[in-house]
CSV table of C-alpha atoms in Angstrom, one decimal:
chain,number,residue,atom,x,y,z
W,1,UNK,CA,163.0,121.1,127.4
W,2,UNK,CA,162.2,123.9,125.5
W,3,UNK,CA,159.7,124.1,122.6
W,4,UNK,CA,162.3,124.8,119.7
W,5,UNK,CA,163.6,121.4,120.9
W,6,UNK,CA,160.5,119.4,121.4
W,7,UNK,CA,159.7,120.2,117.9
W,8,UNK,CA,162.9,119.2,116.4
W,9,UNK,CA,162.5,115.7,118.6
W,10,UNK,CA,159.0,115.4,116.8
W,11,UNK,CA,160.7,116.1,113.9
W,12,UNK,CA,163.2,113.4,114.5
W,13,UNK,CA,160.7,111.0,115.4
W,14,UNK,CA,160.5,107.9,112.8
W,15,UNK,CA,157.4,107.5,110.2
W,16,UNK,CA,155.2,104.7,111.5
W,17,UNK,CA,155.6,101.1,109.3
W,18,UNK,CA,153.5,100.6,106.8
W,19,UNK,CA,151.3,97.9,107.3
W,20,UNK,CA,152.8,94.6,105.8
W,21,UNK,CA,150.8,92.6,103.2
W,22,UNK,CA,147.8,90.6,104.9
W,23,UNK,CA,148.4,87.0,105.0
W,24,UNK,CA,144.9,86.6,103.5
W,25,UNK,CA,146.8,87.6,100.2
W,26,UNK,CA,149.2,84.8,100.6
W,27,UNK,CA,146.9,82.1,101.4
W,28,UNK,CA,144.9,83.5,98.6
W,29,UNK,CA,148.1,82.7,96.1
W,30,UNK,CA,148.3,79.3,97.3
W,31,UNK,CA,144.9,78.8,96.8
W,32,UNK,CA,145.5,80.2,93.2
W,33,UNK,CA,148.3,78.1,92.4
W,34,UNK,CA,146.7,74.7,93.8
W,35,UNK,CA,143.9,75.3,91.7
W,36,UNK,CA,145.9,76.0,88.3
W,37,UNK,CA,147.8,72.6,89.2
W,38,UNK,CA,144.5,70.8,90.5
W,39,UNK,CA,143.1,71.9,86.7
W,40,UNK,CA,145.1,69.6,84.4
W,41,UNK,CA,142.8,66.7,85.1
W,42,UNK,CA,139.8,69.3,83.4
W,43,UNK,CA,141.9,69.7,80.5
W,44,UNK,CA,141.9,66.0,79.3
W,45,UNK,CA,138.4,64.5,78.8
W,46,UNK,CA,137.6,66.5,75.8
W,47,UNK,CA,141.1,65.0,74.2
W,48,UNK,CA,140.3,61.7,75.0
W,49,UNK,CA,136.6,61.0,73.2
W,50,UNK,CA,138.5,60.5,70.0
W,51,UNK,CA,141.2,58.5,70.7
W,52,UNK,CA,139.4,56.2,73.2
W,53,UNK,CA,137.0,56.0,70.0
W,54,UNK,CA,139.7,55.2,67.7
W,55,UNK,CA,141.5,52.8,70.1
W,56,UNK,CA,138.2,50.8,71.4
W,57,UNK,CA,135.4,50.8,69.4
W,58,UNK,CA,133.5,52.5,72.3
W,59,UNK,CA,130.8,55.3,71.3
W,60,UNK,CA,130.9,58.5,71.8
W,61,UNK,CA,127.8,58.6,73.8
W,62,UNK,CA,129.4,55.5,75.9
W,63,UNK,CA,132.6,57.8,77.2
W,64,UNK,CA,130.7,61.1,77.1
W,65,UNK,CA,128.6,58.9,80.0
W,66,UNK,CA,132.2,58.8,81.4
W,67,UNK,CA,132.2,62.3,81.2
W,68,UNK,CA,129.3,62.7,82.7
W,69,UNK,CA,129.7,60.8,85.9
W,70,UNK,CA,132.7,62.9,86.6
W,71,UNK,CA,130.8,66.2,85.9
W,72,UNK,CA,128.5,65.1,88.2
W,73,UNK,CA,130.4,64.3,91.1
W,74,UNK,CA,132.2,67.1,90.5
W,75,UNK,CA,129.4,69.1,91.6
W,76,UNK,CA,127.6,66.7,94.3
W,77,UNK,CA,130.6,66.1,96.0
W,78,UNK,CA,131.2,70.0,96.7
W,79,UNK,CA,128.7,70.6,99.4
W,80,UNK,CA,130.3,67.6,101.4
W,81,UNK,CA,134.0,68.9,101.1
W,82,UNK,CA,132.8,72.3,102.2
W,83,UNK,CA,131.3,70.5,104.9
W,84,UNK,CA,134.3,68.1,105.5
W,85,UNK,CA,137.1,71.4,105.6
W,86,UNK,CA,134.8,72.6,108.6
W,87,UNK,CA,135.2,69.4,110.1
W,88,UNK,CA,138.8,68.5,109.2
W,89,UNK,CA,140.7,71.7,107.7
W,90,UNK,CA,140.9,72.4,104.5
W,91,UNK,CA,144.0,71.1,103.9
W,92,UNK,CA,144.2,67.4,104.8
W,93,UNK,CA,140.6,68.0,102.5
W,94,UNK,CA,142.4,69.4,99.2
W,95,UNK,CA,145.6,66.8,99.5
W,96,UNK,CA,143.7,64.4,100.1
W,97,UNK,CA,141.5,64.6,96.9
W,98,UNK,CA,144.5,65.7,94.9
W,99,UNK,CA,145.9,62.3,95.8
W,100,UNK,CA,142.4,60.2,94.7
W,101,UNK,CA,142.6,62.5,91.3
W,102,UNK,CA,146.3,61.4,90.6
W,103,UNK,CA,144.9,57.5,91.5
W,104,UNK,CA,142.3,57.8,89.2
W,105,UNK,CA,144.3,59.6,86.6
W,106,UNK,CA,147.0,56.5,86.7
W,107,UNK,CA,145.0,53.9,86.9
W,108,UNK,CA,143.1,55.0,83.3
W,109,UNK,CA,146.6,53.9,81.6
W,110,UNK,CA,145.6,49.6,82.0
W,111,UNK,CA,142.2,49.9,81.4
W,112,UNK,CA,140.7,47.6,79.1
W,113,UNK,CA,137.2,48.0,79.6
W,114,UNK,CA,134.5,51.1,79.4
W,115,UNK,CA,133.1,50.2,83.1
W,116,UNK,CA,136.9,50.8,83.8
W,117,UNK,CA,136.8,54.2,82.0
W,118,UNK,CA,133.2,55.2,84.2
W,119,UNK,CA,135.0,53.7,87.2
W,120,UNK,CA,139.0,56.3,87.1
W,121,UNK,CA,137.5,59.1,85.0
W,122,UNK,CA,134.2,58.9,86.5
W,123,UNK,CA,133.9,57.7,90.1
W,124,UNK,CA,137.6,58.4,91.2
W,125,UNK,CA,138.6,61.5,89.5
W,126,UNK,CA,134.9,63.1,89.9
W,127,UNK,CA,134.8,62.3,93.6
W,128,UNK,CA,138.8,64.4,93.8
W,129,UNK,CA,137.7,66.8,91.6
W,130,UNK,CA,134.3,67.9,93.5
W,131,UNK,CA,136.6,68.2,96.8
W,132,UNK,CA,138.3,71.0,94.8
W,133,UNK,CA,135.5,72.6,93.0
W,134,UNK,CA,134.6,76.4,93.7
W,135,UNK,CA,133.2,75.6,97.2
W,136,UNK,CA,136.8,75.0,98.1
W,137,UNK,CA,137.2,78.7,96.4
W,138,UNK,CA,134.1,79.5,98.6
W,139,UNK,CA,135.5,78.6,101.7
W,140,UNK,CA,139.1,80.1,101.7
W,141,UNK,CA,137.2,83.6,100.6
W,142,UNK,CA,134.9,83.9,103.2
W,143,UNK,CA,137.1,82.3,106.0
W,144,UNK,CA,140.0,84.9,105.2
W,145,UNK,CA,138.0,87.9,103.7
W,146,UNK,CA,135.6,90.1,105.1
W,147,UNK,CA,136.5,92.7,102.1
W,148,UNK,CA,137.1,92.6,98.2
W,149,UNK,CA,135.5,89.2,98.7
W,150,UNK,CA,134.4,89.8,94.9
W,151,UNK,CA,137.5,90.3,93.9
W,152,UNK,CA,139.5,87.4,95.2
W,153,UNK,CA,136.0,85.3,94.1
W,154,UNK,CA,136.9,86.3,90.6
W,155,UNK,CA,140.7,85.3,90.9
W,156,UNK,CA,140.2,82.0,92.2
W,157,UNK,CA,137.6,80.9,89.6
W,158,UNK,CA,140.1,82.4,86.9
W,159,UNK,CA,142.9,80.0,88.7
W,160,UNK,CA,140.8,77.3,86.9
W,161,UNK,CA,141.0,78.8,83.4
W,162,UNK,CA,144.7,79.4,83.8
W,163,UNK,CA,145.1,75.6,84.4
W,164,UNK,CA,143.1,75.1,81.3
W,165,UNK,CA,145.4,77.9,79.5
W,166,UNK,CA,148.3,76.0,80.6
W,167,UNK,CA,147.9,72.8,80.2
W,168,UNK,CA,145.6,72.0,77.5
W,169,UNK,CA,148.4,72.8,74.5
W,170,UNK,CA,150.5,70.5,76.2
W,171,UNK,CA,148.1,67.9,76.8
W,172,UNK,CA,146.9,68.0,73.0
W,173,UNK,CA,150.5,67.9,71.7
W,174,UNK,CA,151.2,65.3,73.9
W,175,UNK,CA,148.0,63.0,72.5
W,176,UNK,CA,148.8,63.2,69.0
W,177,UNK,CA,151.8,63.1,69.3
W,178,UNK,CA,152.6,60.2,71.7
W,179,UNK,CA,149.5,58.7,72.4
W,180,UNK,CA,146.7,59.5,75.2
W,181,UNK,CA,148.0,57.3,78.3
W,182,UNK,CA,151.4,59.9,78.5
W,183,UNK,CA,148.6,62.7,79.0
W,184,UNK,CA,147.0,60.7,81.4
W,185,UNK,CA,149.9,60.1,83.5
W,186,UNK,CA,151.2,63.5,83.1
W,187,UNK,CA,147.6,64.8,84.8
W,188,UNK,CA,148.2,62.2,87.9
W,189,UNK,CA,151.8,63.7,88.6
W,190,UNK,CA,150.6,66.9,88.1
W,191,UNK,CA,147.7,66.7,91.3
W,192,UNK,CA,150.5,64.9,93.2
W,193,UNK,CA,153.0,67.7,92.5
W,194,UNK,CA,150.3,70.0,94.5
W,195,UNK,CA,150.1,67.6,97.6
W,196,UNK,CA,153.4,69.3,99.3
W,197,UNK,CA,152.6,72.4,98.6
W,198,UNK,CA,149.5,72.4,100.0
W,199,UNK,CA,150.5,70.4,103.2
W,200,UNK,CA,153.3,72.8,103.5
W,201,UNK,CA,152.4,76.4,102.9
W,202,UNK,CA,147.9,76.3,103.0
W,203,UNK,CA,146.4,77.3,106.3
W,204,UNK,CA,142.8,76.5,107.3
W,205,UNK,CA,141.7,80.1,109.3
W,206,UNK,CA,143.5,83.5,110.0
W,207,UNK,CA,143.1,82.9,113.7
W,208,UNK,CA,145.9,80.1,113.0
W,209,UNK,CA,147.9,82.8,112.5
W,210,UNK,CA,146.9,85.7,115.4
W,211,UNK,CA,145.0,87.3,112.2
W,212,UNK,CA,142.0,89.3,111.7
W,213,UNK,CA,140.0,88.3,108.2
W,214,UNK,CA,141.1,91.0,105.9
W,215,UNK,CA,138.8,93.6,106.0
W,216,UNK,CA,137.7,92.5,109.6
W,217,UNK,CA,137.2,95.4,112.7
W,218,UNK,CA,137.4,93.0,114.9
W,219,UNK,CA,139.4,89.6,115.4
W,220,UNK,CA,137.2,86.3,114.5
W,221,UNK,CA,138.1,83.1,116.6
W,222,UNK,CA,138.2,79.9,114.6
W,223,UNK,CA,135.3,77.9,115.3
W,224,UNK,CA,135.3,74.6,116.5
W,225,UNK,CA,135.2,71.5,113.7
W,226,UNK,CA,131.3,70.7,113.1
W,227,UNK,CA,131.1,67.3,113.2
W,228,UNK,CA,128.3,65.2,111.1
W,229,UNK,CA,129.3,67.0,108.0
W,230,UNK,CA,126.8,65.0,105.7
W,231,UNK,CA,124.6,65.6,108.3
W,232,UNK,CA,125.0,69.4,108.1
W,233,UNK,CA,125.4,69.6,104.2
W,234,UNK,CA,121.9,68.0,103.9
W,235,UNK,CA,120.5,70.0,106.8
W,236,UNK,CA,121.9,72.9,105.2
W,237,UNK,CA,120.1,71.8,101.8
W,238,UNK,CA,117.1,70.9,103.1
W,239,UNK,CA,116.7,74.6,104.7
W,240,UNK,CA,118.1,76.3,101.3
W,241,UNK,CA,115.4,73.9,99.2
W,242,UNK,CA,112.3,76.3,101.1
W,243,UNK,CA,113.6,79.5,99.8
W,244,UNK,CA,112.8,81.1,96.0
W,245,UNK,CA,116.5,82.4,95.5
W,246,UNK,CA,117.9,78.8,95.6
W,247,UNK,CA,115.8,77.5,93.3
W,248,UNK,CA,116.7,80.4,90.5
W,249,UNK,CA,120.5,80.1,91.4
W,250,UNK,CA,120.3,76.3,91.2
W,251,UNK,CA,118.6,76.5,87.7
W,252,UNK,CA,120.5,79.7,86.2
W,253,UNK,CA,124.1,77.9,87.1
W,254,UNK,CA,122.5,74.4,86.1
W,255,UNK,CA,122.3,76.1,82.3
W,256,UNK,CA,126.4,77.8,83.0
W,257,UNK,CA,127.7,74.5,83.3
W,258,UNK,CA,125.9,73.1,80.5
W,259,UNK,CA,126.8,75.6,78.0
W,260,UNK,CA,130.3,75.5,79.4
W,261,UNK,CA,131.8,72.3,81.0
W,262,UNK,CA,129.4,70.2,79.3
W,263,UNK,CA,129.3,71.5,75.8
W,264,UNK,CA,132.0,73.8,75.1
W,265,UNK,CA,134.4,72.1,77.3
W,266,UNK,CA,133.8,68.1,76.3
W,267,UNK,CA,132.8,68.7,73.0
W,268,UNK,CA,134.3,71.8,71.1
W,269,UNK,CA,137.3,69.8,70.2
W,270,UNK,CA,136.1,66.5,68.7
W,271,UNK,CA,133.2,69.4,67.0
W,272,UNK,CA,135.9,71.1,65.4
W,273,UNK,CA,137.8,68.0,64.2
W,274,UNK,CA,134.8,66.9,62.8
W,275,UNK,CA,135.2,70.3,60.5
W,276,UNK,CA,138.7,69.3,59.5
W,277,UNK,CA,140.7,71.1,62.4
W,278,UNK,CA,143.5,69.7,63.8
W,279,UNK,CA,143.2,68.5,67.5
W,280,UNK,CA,146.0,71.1,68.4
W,281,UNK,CA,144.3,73.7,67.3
W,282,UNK,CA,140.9,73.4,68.7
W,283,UNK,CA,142.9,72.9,71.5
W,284,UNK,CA,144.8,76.1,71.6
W,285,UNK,CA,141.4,77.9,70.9
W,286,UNK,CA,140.1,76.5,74.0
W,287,UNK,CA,143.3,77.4,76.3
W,288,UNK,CA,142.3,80.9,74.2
W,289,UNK,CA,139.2,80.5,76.0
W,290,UNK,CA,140.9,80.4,79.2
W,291,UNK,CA,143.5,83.3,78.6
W,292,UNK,CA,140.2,85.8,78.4
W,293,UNK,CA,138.5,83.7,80.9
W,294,UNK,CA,140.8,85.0,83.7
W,295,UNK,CA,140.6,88.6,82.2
W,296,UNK,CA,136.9,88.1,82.3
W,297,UNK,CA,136.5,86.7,85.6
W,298,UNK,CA,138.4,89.1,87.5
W,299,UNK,CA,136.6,91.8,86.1
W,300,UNK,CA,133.5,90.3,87.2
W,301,UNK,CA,134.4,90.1,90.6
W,302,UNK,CA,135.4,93.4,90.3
W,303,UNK,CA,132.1,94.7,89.2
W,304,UNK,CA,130.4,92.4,91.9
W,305,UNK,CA,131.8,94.6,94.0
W,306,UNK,CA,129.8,97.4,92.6
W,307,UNK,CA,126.8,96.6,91.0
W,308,UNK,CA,123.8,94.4,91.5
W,309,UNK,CA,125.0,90.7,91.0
W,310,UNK,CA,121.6,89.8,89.6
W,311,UNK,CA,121.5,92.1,86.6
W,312,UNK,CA,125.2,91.1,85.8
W,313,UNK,CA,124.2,87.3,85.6
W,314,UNK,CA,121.7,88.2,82.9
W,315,UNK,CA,123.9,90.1,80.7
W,316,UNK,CA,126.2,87.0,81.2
W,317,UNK,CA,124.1,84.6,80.1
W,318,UNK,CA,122.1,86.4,77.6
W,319,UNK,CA,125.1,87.4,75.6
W,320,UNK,CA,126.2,84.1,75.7
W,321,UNK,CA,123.5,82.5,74.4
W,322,UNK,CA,123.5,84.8,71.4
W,323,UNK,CA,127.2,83.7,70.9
W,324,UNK,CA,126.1,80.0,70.9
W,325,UNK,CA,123.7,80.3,68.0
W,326,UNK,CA,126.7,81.6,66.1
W,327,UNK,CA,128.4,79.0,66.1
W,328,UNK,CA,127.4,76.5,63.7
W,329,UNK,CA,128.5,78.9,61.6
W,330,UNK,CA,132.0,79.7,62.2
W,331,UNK,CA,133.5,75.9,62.7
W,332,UNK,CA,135.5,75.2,59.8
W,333,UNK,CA,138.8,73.2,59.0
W,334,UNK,CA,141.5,76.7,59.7
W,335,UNK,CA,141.0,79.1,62.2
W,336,UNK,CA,139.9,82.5,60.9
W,337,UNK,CA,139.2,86.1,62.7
W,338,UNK,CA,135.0,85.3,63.3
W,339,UNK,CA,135.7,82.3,65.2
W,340,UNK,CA,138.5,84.3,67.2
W,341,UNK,CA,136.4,86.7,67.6
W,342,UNK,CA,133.7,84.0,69.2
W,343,UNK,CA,136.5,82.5,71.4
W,344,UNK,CA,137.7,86.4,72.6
W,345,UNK,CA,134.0,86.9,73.5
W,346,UNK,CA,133.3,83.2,75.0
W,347,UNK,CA,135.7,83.5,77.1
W,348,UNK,CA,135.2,86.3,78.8
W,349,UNK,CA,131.9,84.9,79.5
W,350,UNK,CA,133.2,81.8,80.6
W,351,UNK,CA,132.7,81.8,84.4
W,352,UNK,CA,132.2,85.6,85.0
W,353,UNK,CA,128.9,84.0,86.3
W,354,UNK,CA,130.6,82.5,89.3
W,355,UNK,CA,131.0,85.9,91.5
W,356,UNK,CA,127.8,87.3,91.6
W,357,UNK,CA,126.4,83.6,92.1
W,358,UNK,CA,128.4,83.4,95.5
W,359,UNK,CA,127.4,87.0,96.4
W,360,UNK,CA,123.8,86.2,96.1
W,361,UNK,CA,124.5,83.0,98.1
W,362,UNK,CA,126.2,85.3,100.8
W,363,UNK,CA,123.5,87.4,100.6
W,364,UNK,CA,121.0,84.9,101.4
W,365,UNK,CA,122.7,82.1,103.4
W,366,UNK,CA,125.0,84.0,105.6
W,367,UNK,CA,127.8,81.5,107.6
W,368,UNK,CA,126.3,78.3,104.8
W,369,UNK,CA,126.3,79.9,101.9
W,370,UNK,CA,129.4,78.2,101.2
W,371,UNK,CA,127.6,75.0,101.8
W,372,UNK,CA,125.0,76.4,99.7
W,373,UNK,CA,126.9,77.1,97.0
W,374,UNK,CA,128.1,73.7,97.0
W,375,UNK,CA,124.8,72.4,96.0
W,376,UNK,CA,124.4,75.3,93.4
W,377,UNK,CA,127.2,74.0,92.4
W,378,UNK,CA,126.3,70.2,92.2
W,379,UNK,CA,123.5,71.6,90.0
W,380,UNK,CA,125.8,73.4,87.6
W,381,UNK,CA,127.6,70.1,87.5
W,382,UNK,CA,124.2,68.3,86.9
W,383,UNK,CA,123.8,70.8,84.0
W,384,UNK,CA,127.2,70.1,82.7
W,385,UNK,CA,126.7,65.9,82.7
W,386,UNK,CA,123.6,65.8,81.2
W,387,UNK,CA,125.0,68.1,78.2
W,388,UNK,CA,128.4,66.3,77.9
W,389,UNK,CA,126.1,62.9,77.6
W,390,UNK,CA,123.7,64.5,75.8
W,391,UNK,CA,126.2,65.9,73.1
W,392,UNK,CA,127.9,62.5,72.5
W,393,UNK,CA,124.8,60.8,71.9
W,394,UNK,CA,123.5,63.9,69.7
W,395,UNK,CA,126.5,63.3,67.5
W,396,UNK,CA,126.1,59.3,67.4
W,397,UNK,CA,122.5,59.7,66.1
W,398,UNK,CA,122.8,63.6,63.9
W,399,UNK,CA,126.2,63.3,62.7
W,400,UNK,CA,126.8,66.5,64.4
W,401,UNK,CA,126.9,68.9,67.1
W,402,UNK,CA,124.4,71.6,65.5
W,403,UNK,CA,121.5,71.1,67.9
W,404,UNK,CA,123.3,71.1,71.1
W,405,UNK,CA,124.5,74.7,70.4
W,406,UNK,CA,120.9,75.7,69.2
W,407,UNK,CA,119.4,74.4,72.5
W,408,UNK,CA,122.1,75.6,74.7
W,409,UNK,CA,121.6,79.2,73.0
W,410,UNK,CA,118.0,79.2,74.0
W,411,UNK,CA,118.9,77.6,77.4
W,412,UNK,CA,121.1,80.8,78.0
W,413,UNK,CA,118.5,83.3,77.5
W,414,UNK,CA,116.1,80.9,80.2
W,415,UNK,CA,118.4,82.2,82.5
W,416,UNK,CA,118.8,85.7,81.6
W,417,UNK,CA,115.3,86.0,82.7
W,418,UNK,CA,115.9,83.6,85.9
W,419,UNK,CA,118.5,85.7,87.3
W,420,UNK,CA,116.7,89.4,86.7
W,421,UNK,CA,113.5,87.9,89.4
W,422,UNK,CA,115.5,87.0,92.3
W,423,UNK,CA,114.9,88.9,95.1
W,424,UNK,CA,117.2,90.9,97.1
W,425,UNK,CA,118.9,89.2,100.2
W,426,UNK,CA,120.2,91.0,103.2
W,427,UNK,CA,123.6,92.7,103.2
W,428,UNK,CA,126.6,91.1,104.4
């Protein structure tokens, strides 16, 4: 063959494929969407202190203790469920505590009694709710990602906010205007509507699949299930309890959830009706809250990416604290441009904590850290009860909220500092 012909067969010869889209992305989507569904049972319980007040006779402190079992199940349950999706997948994991949320969900709609209220919203949906908190996030990003791990951190935790964004108009409309027990069933049909679709389309490892993690050089066999997962989620703790850095993370994200779950989250609505706004229109500023809070988390997974996690946590929390002792001020009976302006701001704060609190964990707990971060989390959720209690009972003896925002402000710049003296882990 000659060379004028060999060149025109090069010439002829087809462009490689491009690569197709890694099936980390995929998984990563169904992760997304099982957490916006997963999220309608967080909508409700700030909806609910009135009416169950109206309806009962019960205090406010007596359901925000309702509130508070949940919120902290929610968190002590998460290091188990990391545990248990070693052990057992993390599918038959998520449907299976989808399926104890719708239960517990349901089962609120005959309840006659507050021990009944502590028993569905407290015991049965906390115990669901904690098997699909952010270790379950956690555990699908560093199973299926070795890059941008930031990234898909900050998309997950947005999936939660998009729930909220979703499904908290609906849910309000749907309490004033027929009642709460219709928004209580409509949050169990919603976790069972997930169930399928998790069965169906989740998978628990890319080596399921013949995949390499995304980002990966080299292909990572699935390891075998760990059996004794209690066993390992307290060994795990009991190892992490030695070290500085868990101590600092435990206590910064113990004052997120308290100035978000358990304040913001339980109370801004009945806070604001006590001002004269409508219920639908607290409620719309909090799905508000959860538009931004996607734009907000994303970003910070983003900037995880790219610049040192601990400095980002204490701009977080320091700027949210100064947006907590604002607002006293701004509730009033319409919505005007401040308070927008403090909802815009909020909730962009909202959980832009949660990335650079996993990368530190990564950094300093290697193959646990999502174990880790389950009890980091459980101590965010700890942080979040004792506030949601804390507020109802605040309002039952003050009249109103004022002082939980004062001490959550202050609480907020505690963990400015926290975050800016832990030490530097080892890169991953």
């Amino acid at each position: 063959m000659t060379q004028t012909s060999e060149a025109a067969v090069v010439a002829r010869k087809p462009e490689p494929r491009r690569p197709r889209i890694h099936r980390a992305w995929f998984v990563a989507a169904v992760a997304f969407v099982t957490i916006i569904g997963a999220a309608a049972f967080r909508s409700l319980p700030g909806l609910l202190i009135d009416p169950l007040h109206q309806e009962f006779g019960w205090s406010r402190g007596t359901i925000g203790a309702a509130v508070s079992v949940n919120l902290a199940l929610y968190g002590l349950t998460a290091p188990f469920a990391a545990a248990l999706m070693d052990r057992f997948g993390i599918r038959r994991v998520v449907a299976g505590a989808l399926t104890v949320i719708a239960i517990g969900s349901g089962a609120t709609v005959w309840m006659t009694a507050a021990w009944q209220l502590l028993l569905c919203w407290g015991l049965l949906v906390g115990l669901g709710s904690g098997s699909m908190a952010l270790a379950f996030a956690a555990t699908v990003t560093n199973r299926w990602f070795t890059e941008r791990r930031g990234l898909v951190t900050g998309i997950l935790t947005a999936a939660s906010a998009s729930g909220q964004l979703i499904f908290l108009p609906v849910l309000s409309w749907i309490v004033e205007t027929h009642d709460w027990r219709p928004a209580a069933v409509t949050v169990a049909l919603a976790a069972l509507a997930v169930v399928p679709f998790v069965w169906l389309l989740l998978r628990d490892h890319p080596a399921d699949v013949g995949l390499k993690p995304y980002g990966a050089k080299e292909f990572v066999p699935k390891p075998a299930p760990v059996p004794g997962a209690a066993r390992r989620a307290v060994g795990v703790l009991l190892s992490a309890v030695r070290t500085g850095p868990f101590w600092l993370l435990a206590g910064t994200f113990a004052i997120c959830g308290a100035s978000t779950n358990g304040l913001i989250q339980t109370h801004f609505v009945p806070a604001a009706h006590d001002h004269g706004m409508p219920i639908t229109a607290a409620a719309s500023l909090l799905a508000v809250i959860g538009v931004f809070d996607v734009v907000g988390t994303v970003a910070s997974g983003w900037f995880t990416d790219r610049f040192d996690a601990r400095r980002l946590l204490a701009v977080y929390y320091a700027l949210r604290g100064v947006s907590l002792l604002f607002l006293p001020m701004l509730l009033a009976p319409s919505v005007h441009p401040p308070m927008i302006f403090f909802i815009v701001f909020y909730g962009l704060d909202w959980v832009a904590t949660v990335p650079p609190t996993m990368a530190l964990c990564r950094e300093h707990y290697g193959e646990d850290s999502a174990i880790v971060f389950g009890w980091v989390l459980a101590s965010h959720q700890v942080g979040a009860a004792a506030v949601a209690f804390a507020g109802g009972v605040a309002r039952d003896v003050f009249g109103s909220y004022d002082v939980m925002w004062y001490a959550s402000g202050a609480l907020c710049a505690a963990a400015a500092l926290m975050a800016l003296v832990i030490r530097r882990g080892r890169a991953l």
